[in-house]
XYZ file of C-alpha atoms in Angstrom:
685
model
C 13.267 203.285 120.245
C 13.147 199.554 120.975
C 14.440 198.608 124.415
C 15.909 195.434 122.928
C 19.258 196.289 123.228
C 19.475 198.335 126.282
C 21.560 196.900 129.016
C 20.408 197.100 132.615
C 22.690 197.557 135.781
C 22.184 194.039 136.569
C 23.731 192.663 133.451
C 20.235 191.835 132.000
C 18.808 193.289 128.837
C 15.678 195.126 128.891
C 14.092 192.079 127.222
C 15.004 189.507 130.141
C 18.224 188.293 128.251
C 21.569 188.429 129.621
C 25.051 187.393 128.384
C 26.325 184.090 129.576
C 30.273 183.762 129.250
C 31.796 180.628 128.282
C 35.526 179.442 127.532
C 36.045 176.643 124.890
C 39.066 174.742 126.203
C 39.925 173.214 122.780
C 39.928 176.445 121.062
C 41.225 178.843 123.820
C 38.473 180.991 123.018
C 35.809 182.961 125.322
C 32.251 183.058 123.516
C 29.307 185.001 124.947
C 25.551 183.977 124.048
C 22.653 185.947 124.973
C 20.307 183.741 126.881
C 17.422 183.672 129.263
C 17.036 181.633 132.592
C 14.245 179.280 130.665
C 16.841 177.802 128.235
C 17.811 174.442 128.854
C 21.578 173.164 128.911
C 21.371 171.083 125.783
C 19.968 174.087 124.070
C 23.116 176.289 125.105
C 25.531 173.789 124.020
C 23.474 173.562 120.657
C 23.622 177.399 120.382
C 27.310 177.666 121.191
C 28.468 174.841 118.855
C 26.368 176.785 115.958
C 28.189 180.031 116.695
C 31.620 178.323 116.868
C 31.033 177.075 113.479
C 34.103 174.903 113.675
C 33.754 171.155 112.106
C 34.709 168.975 114.825
C 33.058 166.126 116.959
C 31.830 168.051 119.879
C 29.642 164.889 121.401
C 32.093 164.312 124.335
C 32.006 168.243 125.332
C 29.966 169.298 128.218
C 29.741 172.221 130.387
C 31.716 172.850 133.673
C 30.622 175.447 136.289
C 34.126 176.410 137.560
C 33.072 178.566 140.567
C 30.789 175.667 141.900
C 32.797 172.750 140.696
C 29.980 171.188 138.911
C 29.405 169.248 135.864
C 26.056 170.629 134.072
C 25.305 166.994 133.054
C 21.393 167.418 133.052
C 20.915 168.621 129.707
C 16.972 168.986 130.200
C 17.594 171.400 133.104
C 17.220 174.987 132.661
C 20.073 177.810 133.503
C 17.242 178.770 136.298
C 17.067 175.424 137.646
C 21.007 175.098 138.147
C 21.006 178.737 139.554
C 23.342 179.941 136.617
C 23.172 183.894 136.451
C 25.102 186.619 134.295
C 28.374 186.301 136.912
C 28.856 182.667 135.904
C 31.720 181.556 133.811
C 31.249 178.188 132.034
C 34.064 175.929 130.572
C 32.846 173.945 127.274
C 35.368 170.955 127.766
C 35.853 167.483 126.864
C 34.623 164.836 129.565
C 37.436 162.534 128.694
C 41.096 163.713 129.505
C 44.410 162.124 129.712
C 45.613 161.202 133.226
C 49.225 159.693 134.202
C 48.400 156.749 136.345
C 51.102 155.219 138.424
C 50.098 151.440 138.708
C 51.077 149.502 141.768
C 54.308 148.358 139.675
C 55.626 151.805 139.754
C 55.007 152.167 136.015
C 53.355 155.245 134.505
C 50.631 154.950 131.960
C 48.814 157.863 130.315
C 45.140 156.690 129.987
C 42.115 158.723 128.907
C 39.617 158.968 131.574
C 36.020 160.233 131.948
C 36.443 163.427 134.430
C 32.773 163.904 134.754
C 32.208 160.338 136.284
C 32.288 159.591 139.946
C 35.777 158.127 140.807
C 34.227 154.765 141.535
C 32.946 154.591 137.932
C 36.032 156.194 136.513
C 38.250 153.251 138.391
C 35.884 150.407 137.094
C 36.536 151.800 133.563
C 40.216 151.950 134.203
C 40.107 148.195 135.285
C 38.124 147.297 132.211
C 40.646 148.794 130.099
C 43.404 147.048 132.019
C 41.627 143.898 132.118
C 41.670 143.671 135.942
C 38.782 142.129 137.926
C 36.928 143.155 140.970
C 37.783 147.061 140.256
C 35.756 147.791 143.809
C 39.065 146.740 145.613
C 40.835 149.709 143.746
C 41.031 153.419 143.936
C 43.082 156.252 143.039
C 45.503 158.119 145.528
C 47.370 161.441 145.141
C 51.109 161.155 145.251
C 52.410 161.389 148.875
C 55.014 164.485 149.168
C 58.215 163.559 150.961
C 58.539 166.691 153.371
C 62.445 166.224 152.993
C 62.448 166.878 149.316
C 62.124 170.062 147.664
C 59.265 170.488 145.035
C 59.860 169.122 141.535
C 59.782 171.307 138.775
C 56.831 170.500 136.397
C 59.508 169.533 133.440
C 60.989 166.766 135.615
C 58.702 163.704 134.959
C 59.141 160.701 137.053
C 59.321 158.004 134.306
C 58.545 157.725 131.017
C 54.841 156.979 130.371
C 53.600 154.163 128.286
C 50.650 156.036 126.464
C 47.485 154.065 125.734
C 45.733 155.825 122.503
C 42.387 154.785 121.368
C 38.951 154.548 122.628
C 39.789 153.536 126.149
C 36.562 154.591 127.619
C 33.859 155.632 125.332
C 30.712 157.462 126.914
C 27.700 155.302 127.340
C 29.705 151.785 127.176
C 27.283 150.218 129.354
C 28.278 147.683 132.218
C 31.651 147.364 132.876
C 31.179 143.606 133.214
C 29.728 143.378 129.503
C 33.352 142.970 128.071
C 34.010 139.463 127.503
C 37.476 140.061 128.940
C 35.951 139.924 132.452
C 35.049 136.671 134.435
C 31.965 135.006 133.849
C 31.040 131.279 134.684
C 31.357 129.896 131.494
C 34.577 131.549 130.318
C 37.683 129.859 128.855
C 41.058 130.435 130.928
C 42.723 133.413 129.297
C 46.074 132.773 131.122
C 48.323 129.623 131.387
C 47.479 128.384 134.997
C 51.249 127.217 135.512
C 53.043 130.541 134.560
C 50.303 133.134 134.298
C 51.126 134.256 131.030
C 48.276 134.795 128.485
C 47.303 132.510 125.715
C 47.447 133.369 122.054
C 43.476 133.804 121.984
C 43.828 136.555 124.716
C 43.558 139.579 122.361
C 39.732 138.403 121.782
C 38.973 138.606 125.653
C 40.468 142.195 125.476
C 37.787 143.301 123.191
C 38.544 146.777 121.838
C 41.036 147.451 124.562
C 44.031 149.114 123.051
C 46.246 146.759 124.999
C 45.124 143.947 122.307
C 47.001 146.226 119.793
C 50.259 145.592 121.388
C 51.620 142.852 123.805
C 48.593 142.119 126.097
C 50.687 140.658 128.678
C 52.468 143.866 129.350
C 50.768 144.474 132.730
C 50.913 140.697 133.545
C 54.835 140.648 133.625
C 56.899 141.695 136.650
C 59.816 144.106 136.046
C 62.925 143.682 138.233
C 64.264 146.602 139.977
C 67.237 147.646 137.982
C 69.326 149.532 140.566
C 69.506 150.384 144.314
C 68.886 153.976 143.251
C 65.472 153.563 142.105
C 64.535 152.718 145.815
C 66.383 155.439 147.055
C 64.576 157.915 145.224
C 61.120 156.684 146.472
C 59.566 158.023 149.442
C 59.581 155.784 152.696
C 57.503 156.483 155.650
C 59.447 156.764 158.492
C 56.927 156.352 161.093
C 53.364 155.456 161.965
C 52.279 158.908 161.528
C 53.882 159.122 158.212
C 51.660 156.045 157.081
C 48.625 157.762 158.582
C 49.532 160.916 156.412
C 49.688 158.854 153.206
C 45.893 157.948 153.714
C 44.969 161.779 153.198
C 45.317 161.161 149.637
C 42.471 159.065 148.869
C 40.170 160.499 146.402
C 36.307 160.650 147.249
C 34.857 157.698 145.268
C 31.382 159.624 145.070
C 32.649 162.751 143.504
C 34.267 163.237 139.941
C 37.964 164.076 139.334
C 37.269 167.529 138.375
C 35.204 168.170 141.607
C 38.320 167.049 143.441
C 40.764 169.440 141.720
C 42.276 166.912 139.461
C 43.936 168.694 136.406
C 44.772 167.071 133.101
C 47.914 164.843 132.776
C 48.032 165.229 136.625
C 49.805 161.994 138.245
C 47.579 159.748 140.540
C 48.300 156.341 141.867
C 46.235 153.285 141.194
C 46.336 151.111 144.203
C 44.413 148.175 145.832
C 42.598 150.223 148.588
C 40.667 147.441 150.304
C 42.768 144.642 151.190
C 40.136 142.124 150.712
C 40.939 140.177 147.769
C 37.906 138.247 146.326
C 38.002 135.147 144.078
C 41.744 135.899 143.321
C 41.887 132.951 140.593
C 45.233 132.681 138.643
C 43.487 131.496 135.410
C 41.739 134.898 134.871
C 43.790 137.176 136.920
C 47.250 137.063 135.647
C 47.215 140.963 135.404
C 45.591 141.191 139.100
C 47.948 138.793 140.719
C 50.696 140.702 139.189
C 49.923 143.900 140.226
C 49.146 142.610 143.849
C 52.380 141.178 143.805
C 53.974 144.377 142.541
C 52.140 146.545 145.371
C 53.270 143.732 148.217
C 56.690 143.941 146.852
C 57.060 147.628 147.199
C 55.471 147.758 150.649
C 57.868 145.545 151.675
C 60.938 147.273 150.240
C 59.834 150.715 151.082
C 59.313 149.510 154.757
C 55.577 150.402 154.684
C 54.823 147.167 156.475
C 57.254 145.700 159.078
C 58.564 142.167 158.732
C 61.481 140.121 160.391
C 64.657 139.446 158.943
C 63.809 135.765 158.202
C 60.586 136.923 156.576
C 62.603 139.487 154.441
C 65.141 136.821 153.120
C 62.078 134.631 152.119
C 60.276 137.608 150.363
C 63.968 138.329 148.697
C 64.235 134.802 147.623
C 60.640 134.854 145.896
C 61.462 138.281 144.101
C 64.603 136.605 142.786
C 62.901 133.427 141.766
C 60.002 135.578 140.050
C 62.526 138.025 138.366
C 64.309 134.741 136.863
C 60.970 133.001 135.887
C 59.504 136.281 134.476
C 62.576 136.545 132.018
C 62.449 132.859 131.025
C 58.767 132.943 130.476
C 59.180 136.129 128.135
C 61.364 134.022 126.090
C 59.600 131.066 125.979
C 56.248 132.664 124.826
C 57.938 134.573 122.205
C 59.078 131.113 120.756
C 55.570 129.686 121.368
C 53.211 132.239 120.144
C 50.945 130.238 118.172
C 49.585 127.799 120.562
C 46.063 127.479 120.811
C 43.778 126.273 123.337
C 40.516 124.225 122.687
C 37.586 125.792 124.569
C 36.252 122.328 125.502
C 39.413 120.997 126.711
C 40.244 124.010 128.732
C 36.820 123.782 130.529
C 37.391 120.290 131.072
C 40.706 120.795 132.362
C 39.106 123.445 134.545
C 36.567 121.243 135.821
C 39.235 118.620 136.799
C 41.118 121.020 138.648
C 38.025 122.059 140.696
C 36.981 118.708 141.318
C 40.669 117.595 142.608
C 40.513 120.722 144.699
C 37.622 119.388 146.395
C 39.070 116.260 147.747
C 39.880 116.170 151.562
C 43.084 115.096 152.892
C 41.510 112.912 155.629
C 38.168 111.121 156.250
C 35.645 113.382 157.649
C 34.534 112.874 161.248
C 31.088 113.109 162.725
C 30.103 116.563 161.246
C 28.122 117.241 164.473
C 31.222 117.346 166.555
C 33.740 120.321 166.926
C 37.112 119.522 166.851
C 39.404 120.422 169.864
C 43.025 121.117 170.967
C 44.479 119.804 174.193
C 48.253 120.167 175.068
C 50.864 121.730 177.147
C 51.191 125.355 176.344
C 53.477 128.057 178.194
C 51.387 130.878 179.138
C 52.710 134.670 179.998
C 50.593 137.785 181.050
C 52.737 140.813 181.028
C 52.265 143.229 183.794
C 54.286 146.368 184.690
C 57.078 145.991 187.099
C 57.105 141.999 186.997
C 60.014 139.856 186.152
C 57.780 136.473 186.194
C 58.170 134.600 182.778
C 56.162 131.882 181.106
C 54.187 129.288 183.075
C 53.288 125.907 181.791
C 49.569 124.884 181.757
C 47.545 122.179 180.106
C 45.375 124.067 177.779
C 42.388 123.046 176.121
C 40.895 124.992 172.983
C 37.160 124.320 172.543
C 34.824 126.281 170.661
C 36.269 129.712 170.735
C 37.663 129.456 174.412
C 41.025 128.479 175.477
C 40.982 126.910 179.284
C 44.321 126.387 181.385
C 44.666 124.088 183.853
C 47.817 123.537 186.125
C 48.179 119.837 185.107
C 46.467 117.358 182.548
C 45.041 115.299 185.518
C 43.123 118.521 186.610
C 41.497 119.115 183.115
C 38.154 117.977 184.294
C 37.950 120.513 187.172
C 37.807 124.348 187.235
C 40.331 125.936 185.275
C 43.039 128.408 186.541
C 42.342 130.776 183.567
C 39.967 131.000 180.723
C 40.067 133.174 177.725
C 37.182 133.842 175.131
C 38.877 134.918 172.223
C 35.911 136.450 170.206
C 36.801 139.807 168.783
C 40.616 139.280 170.118
C 44.036 140.658 168.392
C 46.251 137.901 167.187
C 49.681 138.610 166.535
C 52.571 136.052 165.647
C 56.024 136.747 167.194
C 58.188 133.905 165.543
C 61.831 133.336 165.001
C 62.701 130.305 163.215
C 66.282 130.283 163.861
C 65.697 130.607 167.524
C 62.872 128.068 167.585
C 60.568 130.847 169.031
C 56.920 130.246 168.216
C 54.792 132.902 170.154
C 51.307 133.811 169.893
C 50.333 137.258 171.195
C 46.556 137.736 172.105
C 45.004 141.083 172.875
C 41.569 140.077 174.533
C 38.829 142.657 174.756
C 37.758 143.604 178.136
C 35.469 146.409 179.497
C 38.117 148.828 179.834
C 40.550 148.058 177.122
C 42.582 144.763 176.060
C 44.041 142.045 178.152
C 47.403 140.913 176.732
C 48.239 137.224 176.774
C 51.205 135.448 175.458
C 51.251 131.644 174.152
C 54.565 130.136 173.649
C 54.497 126.753 171.244
C 57.095 124.286 171.406
C 57.106 123.073 167.612
C 55.856 124.348 164.288
C 53.001 121.953 164.030
C 51.733 122.722 167.506
C 52.166 126.661 166.734
C 50.355 126.161 163.440
C 47.389 124.148 164.824
C 46.943 126.757 167.622
C 47.656 129.883 165.589
C 45.107 128.886 163.255
C 42.550 128.162 165.763
C 43.169 131.612 167.329
C 42.691 133.309 164.133
C 39.126 131.412 163.514
C 37.996 132.204 167.150
C 38.705 135.897 167.029
C 36.214 135.945 164.014
C 33.728 133.930 166.076
C 34.550 130.677 164.239
C 35.548 127.148 165.576
C 37.794 124.495 164.150
C 34.784 122.996 162.548
C 35.030 125.637 160.047
C 36.034 124.273 156.509
C 38.924 126.921 156.448
C 40.901 125.705 159.694
C 42.895 122.813 157.885
C 43.798 125.286 154.929
C 44.918 127.771 157.386
C 46.970 125.259 159.240
C 48.647 124.344 156.210
C 49.057 128.053 155.183
C 51.085 128.744 158.125
C 53.009 125.612 157.904
C 53.983 126.718 154.416
C 55.064 129.962 155.478
C 57.264 128.818 158.190
C 58.687 126.253 155.789
C 59.652 129.251 153.558
C 61.656 131.003 156.113
C 63.960 128.105 157.315
C 67.499 129.498 157.005
C 70.748 128.360 158.833
C 72.381 130.975 161.060
C 74.581 133.670 159.692
C 77.751 132.260 158.017
C 80.544 133.872 159.876
C 82.948 133.316 157.106
C 82.818 133.620 153.281
C 85.407 131.617 151.621
C 85.172 133.429 148.204
C 83.067 136.031 146.709
C 79.752 134.866 145.532
C 79.340 135.388 141.562
C 75.535 135.289 140.793
C 72.875 137.297 139.203
C 71.721 138.404 142.690
C 71.460 141.965 143.236
C 70.575 142.113 147.093
C 70.287 145.874 147.234
C 67.060 145.547 145.077
C 65.693 142.591 146.903
C 65.709 143.647 150.594
C 64.828 146.785 152.184
C 67.339 149.548 153.049
C 67.110 148.710 156.984
C 68.554 145.029 156.534
C 71.518 146.792 154.602
C 72.283 149.121 157.327
C 72.376 146.380 160.039
C 75.866 145.424 159.019
C 77.098 149.172 158.659
C 80.275 148.157 160.040
C 81.139 145.620 157.351
C 82.593 146.072 154.293
C 80.164 146.559 151.269
C 81.363 143.557 149.559
C 81.103 141.423 152.405
C 77.626 142.620 153.310
C 76.745 142.091 149.639
C 77.982 138.413 149.660
C 76.597 137.575 153.058
C 73.042 138.666 152.015
C 73.411 137.113 148.670
C 74.174 133.923 150.331
C 71.174 134.054 152.697
C 68.936 134.887 149.661
C 70.088 131.788 147.786
C 69.634 129.634 150.745
C 66.107 130.657 151.234
C 65.746 130.382 147.429
C 66.270 126.531 147.809
C 62.965 126.425 149.582
C 60.985 127.988 146.845
C 63.087 126.913 143.709
C 60.351 124.426 142.395
C 57.529 126.948 142.323
C 55.976 127.895 139.041
C 55.954 131.662 138.219
C 52.252 132.241 139.163
C 52.515 129.960 142.312
C 55.418 132.110 143.521
C 53.621 135.410 142.963
C 50.609 133.985 144.988
C 52.803 132.612 147.682
C 54.285 136.118 147.906
C 50.934 137.733 148.392
C 49.773 135.258 150.952
C 53.191 135.720 152.773
C 52.394 139.569 152.754
C 48.763 138.680 153.938
C 50.407 136.803 156.979
C 52.075 139.773 158.450
C 50.832 141.150 161.491
C 50.496 144.771 160.032
C 48.990 143.701 156.942
C 45.511 145.337 155.732
C 45.791 147.996 158.473
C 45.037 151.356 157.416
C 46.121 154.120 159.899
C 44.350 157.397 160.359
C 45.234 159.967 163.114
C 42.297 160.685 165.483
C 41.386 162.084 168.519
C 38.825 160.166 170.579
C 36.051 161.372 172.421
C 37.148 162.047 176.211
C 40.665 161.703 175.061
C 43.197 164.581 175.262
C 46.038 163.434 172.722
C 46.077 162.204 169.497
C 46.014 158.395 168.783
C 45.556 156.094 165.817
C 42.664 154.347 164.377
C 43.455 151.453 162.282
C 40.708 150.010 160.005
C 41.084 146.429 158.204
C 38.447 144.315 156.528
C 36.521 143.238 159.475
C 37.396 145.663 162.565
C 38.393 149.024 164.091
C 41.417 149.293 166.076
C 42.351 151.941 168.543
C 46.065 152.004 168.596
C 49.082 153.911 170.587
C 50.419 156.359 168.226
C 54.070 155.749 168.866
C 53.963 152.100 169.294
C 51.174 150.761 167.169
C 49.990 148.708 169.777
C 46.374 147.926 170.000
C 44.618 149.375 172.780
C 40.988 148.124 171.828
C 39.196 146.375 168.990
C 35.755 146.428 167.684
C 34.317 144.231 165.014
C 32.077 145.193 162.415
C 30.098 142.004 162.762
C 29.133 143.828 166.141
C 28.350 146.936 164.828
C 24.654 148.396 164.447
C 25.518 151.646 162.481
C 27.775 154.527 161.985
C 27.412 158.123 161.026
C 29.195 161.325 160.750
C 28.521 164.915 162.177
C 29.464 166.508 159.193
C 29.837 170.039 160.938
C 32.298 168.852 163.755
C 33.589 166.176 161.580
C 32.967 163.468 164.020
C 32.448 159.919 163.153
C 30.317 157.788 165.583
C 30.107 153.947 165.537
C 27.188 152.195 167.500
C 27.607 148.582 168.651
C 25.294 145.955 169.838
C 26.423 145.181 173.287
C 29.223 147.720 173.771
C 29.345 151.817 174.442
C 29.498 153.893 171.082
C 32.879 155.020 169.834
C 33.321 158.620 168.591
C 36.355 160.173 167.207
C 37.483 163.238 165.176
C 39.957 162.804 162.244
C 42.792 165.213 162.933
C 44.983 165.005 159.363
C 42.224 163.672 157.040
C 38.692 164.503 156.099
C 36.421 162.400 158.149
C 34.647 161.309 154.746
C 37.792 159.138 153.820
C 37.088 157.149 157.072
C 33.648 156.872 156.706
C 34.064 155.534 153.050
C 36.592 152.983 154.122
C 34.165 151.471 156.811
C 31.415 151.568 154.388
C 33.766 150.087 151.733
C 34.945 147.080 153.550
C 31.129 146.267 154.607
C 30.027 146.761 150.707
C 32.842 144.219 150.076
C 31.576 141.746 152.755
C 28.495 141.180 150.797
C 29.959 139.739 147.678
C 29.289 136.260 146.815
C 30.479 133.873 144.133
C 26.730 133.021 143.259
C 25.744 136.367 142.616
C 25.804 138.254 139.202
C 28.903 139.675 138.039
C 27.493 143.214 138.050
C 28.242 145.517 141.035
C 25.616 147.400 142.857
C 27.105 150.825 142.554
C 24.096 152.575 144.262
C 24.532 150.339 147.224
C 28.350 151.157 147.449
C 27.421 154.811 147.247
C 24.679 154.489 150.195
C 27.198 152.857 152.380
C 30.189 155.244 151.609
C 28.871 158.695 150.842
C 27.018 159.578 154.077
C 24.505 162.023 152.522
C 22.819 159.989 149.816
């Protein structure tokens, strides 16, 4: 009697074979194959397809080991090499599955995504589909849960999804920059530089993207908020701790979606993760600019970032202006859809704009001299239990140092105070109507931060000193080419905020298409809680229309760019918060990560306690056993902390990701060094 079919107690047969159980997800069938440990994965899949005997394209299907959360992508590896034995259960499933993505504009889209790719690659492919350049700035985030709300039933969907069918992401499609829809140095502009709308040949730049089958501008057009109820339904973080908890949801860029328990048809948020926007060009980035504008708009309306009332009215006016122009632009392009662009004319026009942009507003001085500032400035050093106010000094700003003298005549002597601003925190405190132009400086010292306040008398003085302080904090002087541009940006930002004091009497109701409840955050509506709703509406509408006069001449794309620039000018912009316990500390604090520094923050007030610049960082690493992040610096003690509400891998990735983004340069090839990103962010590669 042959021992061929005798099953042994360990599940193997007498001939050395054993049964491998597999589940075919498309057919909802369990299938068993008798195999040996020496058979390779490719052979298993071939035998499985032969046994199924179903005429179907199985080319996208691979094996997934459910228990180990591993894709068996190395088809030349044997079962023994993977460590697969008779107790394993494998899934034979497609790599590309549908995912519901919520874009920054809060709209949902169903997109086919490769669930076996690492998230960094999957996001790159998604951005290729949407024609968004620089996908390294974006990532996927799990939806934050509002603790006050009950769980939604599965059948309650958030929004009607726009489903993108077709070959969105095809396996082996090559470099994400191979599509002509992405930027190259010889590329013809695909969007109208005045309003950002697509020119008629745009479909050619989208290649085989499904967006070209419909209206390619669908993601470049801003949709106004239709009712205040939309704002009311969305989750609003109530504190810095809530903001920190949102950041628990960032996916690990170096692992695949399936490895992180993401299921087919699950809702994920596509967001700009790293607030370092490289080469933002309206000619090629209409979709990217619009999605950035939308992310900024919702961050302000949902109070994820703080702003003053004057700033809120400026943002509301820009929103109102953008909404109006978006409707007009859509109508105009429906009527002018046949216009063509000559490539040579477009290239010459582009060159002309570039050359004009290179002109300087004033004659260059001696390039060896560094500009200086000198003026009377009021200085205040807050201390506990003191009522002393600002004291006027003659202040000089040379290189990255401010020197304070009791009078102009003593400026050649020893200064009463001197401040080196390298690595300091610079925060504006401005009230246009109150003519308050303050600069708050937190200057690093051995045991923390020294707080100094500077008060300027005029907008021009404030812009000059503020720009100099910002550059000095990065170790740059006023000789840097960005100084004059920074001054102009600050002045422009202030100009847009000019408003008259609140009108006390509204003579008659204002009939307009302004919908103030959809343009300002709920906090500013609650400010007038004792007033009649109609009075509040008319009052805020009047202020928005007044602020609109400052932006009424802007084109659509310029208004969106100004909105983004104003968002970037807010003190809290670009700070990603995490709850942490520092080594030696007994209570939870906040650590903030930005594009160029780490900030230790007070968890209740958000005030900076200590700042560390990436430029001064030697290395950073993680003790994965105790989940502790340690950062070493060139001339400061090392920093160690444990993340309390989030995996330390997320914090590690933010630090490495920002350092990776800082290596980008315009003269390099358009391709991304994916492996370098993984080396900087993964921690174990």
